[in-house]
PDB file of C-alpha atoms in Angstrom:
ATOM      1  CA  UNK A   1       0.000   0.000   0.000  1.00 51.00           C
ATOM      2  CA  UNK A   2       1.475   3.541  -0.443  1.00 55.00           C
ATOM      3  CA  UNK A   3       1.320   5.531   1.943  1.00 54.00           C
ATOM      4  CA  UNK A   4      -0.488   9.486   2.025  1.00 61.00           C
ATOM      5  CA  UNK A   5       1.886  12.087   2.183  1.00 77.00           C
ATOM      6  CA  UNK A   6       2.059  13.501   6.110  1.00 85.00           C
ATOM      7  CA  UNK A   7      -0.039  16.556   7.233  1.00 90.00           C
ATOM      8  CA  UNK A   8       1.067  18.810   9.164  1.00 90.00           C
ATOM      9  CA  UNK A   9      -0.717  19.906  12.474  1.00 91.00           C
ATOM     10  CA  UNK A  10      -1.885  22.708  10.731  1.00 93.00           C
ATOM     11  CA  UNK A  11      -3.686  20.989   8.736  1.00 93.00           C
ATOM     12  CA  UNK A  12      -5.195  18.420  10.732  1.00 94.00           C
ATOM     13  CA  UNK A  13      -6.218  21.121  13.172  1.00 95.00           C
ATOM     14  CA  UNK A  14      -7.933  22.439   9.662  1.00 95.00           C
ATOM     15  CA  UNK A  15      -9.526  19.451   8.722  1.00 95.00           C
ATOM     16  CA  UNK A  16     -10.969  18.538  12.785  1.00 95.00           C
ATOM     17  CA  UNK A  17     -12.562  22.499  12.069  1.00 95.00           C
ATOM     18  CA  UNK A  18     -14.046  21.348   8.945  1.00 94.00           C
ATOM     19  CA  UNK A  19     -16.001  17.962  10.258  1.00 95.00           C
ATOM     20  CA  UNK A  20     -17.006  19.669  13.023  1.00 95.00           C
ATOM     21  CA  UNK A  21     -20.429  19.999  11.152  1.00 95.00           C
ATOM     22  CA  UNK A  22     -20.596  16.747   9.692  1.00 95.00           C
ATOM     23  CA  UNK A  23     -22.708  14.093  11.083  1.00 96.00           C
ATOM     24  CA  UNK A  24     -21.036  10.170  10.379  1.00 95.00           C
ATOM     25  CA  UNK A  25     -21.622   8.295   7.353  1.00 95.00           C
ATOM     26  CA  UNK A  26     -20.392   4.798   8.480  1.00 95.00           C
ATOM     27  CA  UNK A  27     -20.458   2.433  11.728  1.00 95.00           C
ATOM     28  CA  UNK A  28     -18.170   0.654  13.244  1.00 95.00           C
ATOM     29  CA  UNK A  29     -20.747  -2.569  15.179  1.00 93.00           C
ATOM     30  CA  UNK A  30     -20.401  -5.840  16.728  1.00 92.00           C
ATOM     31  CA  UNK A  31     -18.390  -6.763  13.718  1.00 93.00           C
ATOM     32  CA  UNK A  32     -15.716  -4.911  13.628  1.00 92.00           C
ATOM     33  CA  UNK A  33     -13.311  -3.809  11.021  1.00 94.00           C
ATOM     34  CA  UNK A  34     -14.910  -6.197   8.412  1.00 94.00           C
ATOM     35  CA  UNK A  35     -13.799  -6.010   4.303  1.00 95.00           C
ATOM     36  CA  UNK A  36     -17.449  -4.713   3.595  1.00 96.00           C
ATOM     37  CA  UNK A  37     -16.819  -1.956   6.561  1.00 95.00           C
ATOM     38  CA  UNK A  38     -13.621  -0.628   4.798  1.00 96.00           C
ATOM     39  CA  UNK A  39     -15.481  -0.914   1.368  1.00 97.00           C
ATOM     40  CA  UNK A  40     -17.764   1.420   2.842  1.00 96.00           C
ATOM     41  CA  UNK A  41     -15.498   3.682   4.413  1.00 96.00           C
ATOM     42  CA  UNK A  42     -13.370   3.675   0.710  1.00 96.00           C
ATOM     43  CA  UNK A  43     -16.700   4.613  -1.083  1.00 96.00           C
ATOM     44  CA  UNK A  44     -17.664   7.730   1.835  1.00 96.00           C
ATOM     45  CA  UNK A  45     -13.852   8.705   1.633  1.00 96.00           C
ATOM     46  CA  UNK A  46     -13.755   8.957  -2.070  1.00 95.00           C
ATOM     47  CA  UNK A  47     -17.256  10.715  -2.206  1.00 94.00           C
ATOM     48  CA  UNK A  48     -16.322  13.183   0.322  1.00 95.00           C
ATOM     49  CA  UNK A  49     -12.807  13.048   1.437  1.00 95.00           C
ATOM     50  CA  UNK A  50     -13.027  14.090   5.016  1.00 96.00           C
ATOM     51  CA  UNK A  51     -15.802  11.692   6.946  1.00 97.00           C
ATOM     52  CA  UNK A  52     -16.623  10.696   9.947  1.00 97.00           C
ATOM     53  CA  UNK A  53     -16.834   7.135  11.570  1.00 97.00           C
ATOM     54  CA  UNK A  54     -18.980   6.290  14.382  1.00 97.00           C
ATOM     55  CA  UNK A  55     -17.637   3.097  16.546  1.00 96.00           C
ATOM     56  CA  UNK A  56     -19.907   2.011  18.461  1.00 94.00           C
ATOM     57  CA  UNK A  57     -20.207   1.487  21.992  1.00 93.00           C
ATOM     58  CA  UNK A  58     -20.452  -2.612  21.978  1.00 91.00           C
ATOM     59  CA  UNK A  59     -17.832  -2.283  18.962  1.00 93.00           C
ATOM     60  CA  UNK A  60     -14.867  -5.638  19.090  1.00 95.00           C
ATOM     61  CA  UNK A  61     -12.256  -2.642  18.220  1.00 93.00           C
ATOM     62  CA  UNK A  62     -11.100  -0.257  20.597  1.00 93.00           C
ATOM     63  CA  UNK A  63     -12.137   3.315  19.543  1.00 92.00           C
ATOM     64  CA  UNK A  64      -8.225   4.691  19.407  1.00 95.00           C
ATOM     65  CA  UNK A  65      -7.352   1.460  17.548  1.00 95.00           C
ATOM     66  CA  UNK A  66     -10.094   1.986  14.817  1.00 95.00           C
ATOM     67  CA  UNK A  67      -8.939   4.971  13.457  1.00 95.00           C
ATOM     68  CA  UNK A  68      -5.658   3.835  12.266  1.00 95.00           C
ATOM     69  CA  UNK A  69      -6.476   0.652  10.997  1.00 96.00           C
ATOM     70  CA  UNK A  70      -9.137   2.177   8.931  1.00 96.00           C
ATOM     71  CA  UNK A  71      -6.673   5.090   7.849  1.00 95.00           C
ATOM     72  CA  UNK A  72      -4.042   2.197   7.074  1.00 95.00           C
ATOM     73  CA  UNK A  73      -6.530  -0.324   4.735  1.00 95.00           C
ATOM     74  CA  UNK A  74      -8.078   3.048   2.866  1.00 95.00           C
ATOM     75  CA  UNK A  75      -4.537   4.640   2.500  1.00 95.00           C
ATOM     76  CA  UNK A  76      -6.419   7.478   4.433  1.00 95.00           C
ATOM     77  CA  UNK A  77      -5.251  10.101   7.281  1.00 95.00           C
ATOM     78  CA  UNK A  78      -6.534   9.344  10.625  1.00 95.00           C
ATOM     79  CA  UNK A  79      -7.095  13.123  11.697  1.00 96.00           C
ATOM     80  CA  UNK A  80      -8.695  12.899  14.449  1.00 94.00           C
ATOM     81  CA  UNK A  81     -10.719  11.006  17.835  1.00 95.00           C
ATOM     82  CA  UNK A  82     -13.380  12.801  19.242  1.00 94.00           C
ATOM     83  CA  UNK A  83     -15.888  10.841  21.716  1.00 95.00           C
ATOM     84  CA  UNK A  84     -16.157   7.874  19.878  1.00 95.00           C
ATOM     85  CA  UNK A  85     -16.097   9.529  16.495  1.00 97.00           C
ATOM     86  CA  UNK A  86     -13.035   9.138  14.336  1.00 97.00           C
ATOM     87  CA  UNK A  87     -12.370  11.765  11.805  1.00 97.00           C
ATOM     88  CA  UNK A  88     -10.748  10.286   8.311  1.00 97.00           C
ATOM     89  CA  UNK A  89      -9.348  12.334   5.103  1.00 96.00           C
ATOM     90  CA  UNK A  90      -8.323  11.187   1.870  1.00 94.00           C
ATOM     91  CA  UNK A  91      -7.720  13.622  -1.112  1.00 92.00           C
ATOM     92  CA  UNK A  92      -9.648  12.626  -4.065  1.00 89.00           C
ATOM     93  CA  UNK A  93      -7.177  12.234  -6.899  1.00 84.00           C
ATOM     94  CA  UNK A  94      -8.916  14.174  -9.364  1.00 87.00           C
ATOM     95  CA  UNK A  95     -11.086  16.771  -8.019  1.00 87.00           C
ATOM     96  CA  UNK A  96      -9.740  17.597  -4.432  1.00 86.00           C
ATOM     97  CA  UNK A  97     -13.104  19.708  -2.767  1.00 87.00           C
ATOM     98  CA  UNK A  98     -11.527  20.162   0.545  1.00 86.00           C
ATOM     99  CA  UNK A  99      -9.120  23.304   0.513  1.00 82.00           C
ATOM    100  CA  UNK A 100      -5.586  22.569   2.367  1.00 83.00           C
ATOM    101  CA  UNK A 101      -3.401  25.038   3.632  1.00 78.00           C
ATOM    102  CA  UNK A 102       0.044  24.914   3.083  1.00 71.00           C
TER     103      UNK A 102
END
């Protein structure tokens, strides 16, 4: 897998402002960090770049360990934990939507 290029705390203090308003688009549930569960994240991250990933409460995963294994299989950036909420970015390769400062 390659890996994203880093960002710097700028801009992941940019990006955590920016999902502030968003509500999540996938769940982590009882079944943890399944293939069909990173499909879905793939799809929200290339539909939106910057989502947000419930895990729930009765999740097999611990909430600090989801982040970076879903950022790892979807060759995302694991911006953020807040709550239970992880915050994921991924540039879209084409037409980037989400403005980065330098």
């Amino acid at each position: 897998m390659k890996r994203p290029p880093v960002l710097s705390g700028k801009q992941r203090r940019q990006l955590r402002a920016l999902a502030h308003h968003l509500s999540p688009v996938v769940s982590v549930g009882a079944r943890g960090v399944t293939d069909e569960l990173v499909a879905a994240v793939d799809q929200a991250l290339t539909d939106h770049e910057l989502i947000k990933v419930r895990v729930a409460e009765g999740a097999p995963i611990d909430r600090k360990a989801a982040g970076p294994e879903l950022a790892e299989r979807t060759e995302a950036h694991d911006v953020g934990l807040v709550g239970r909420v992880v915050i994921l970015y991924r540039r879209h390769p084409d037409k980037p939507r989400v403005p980065l400062s330098s």
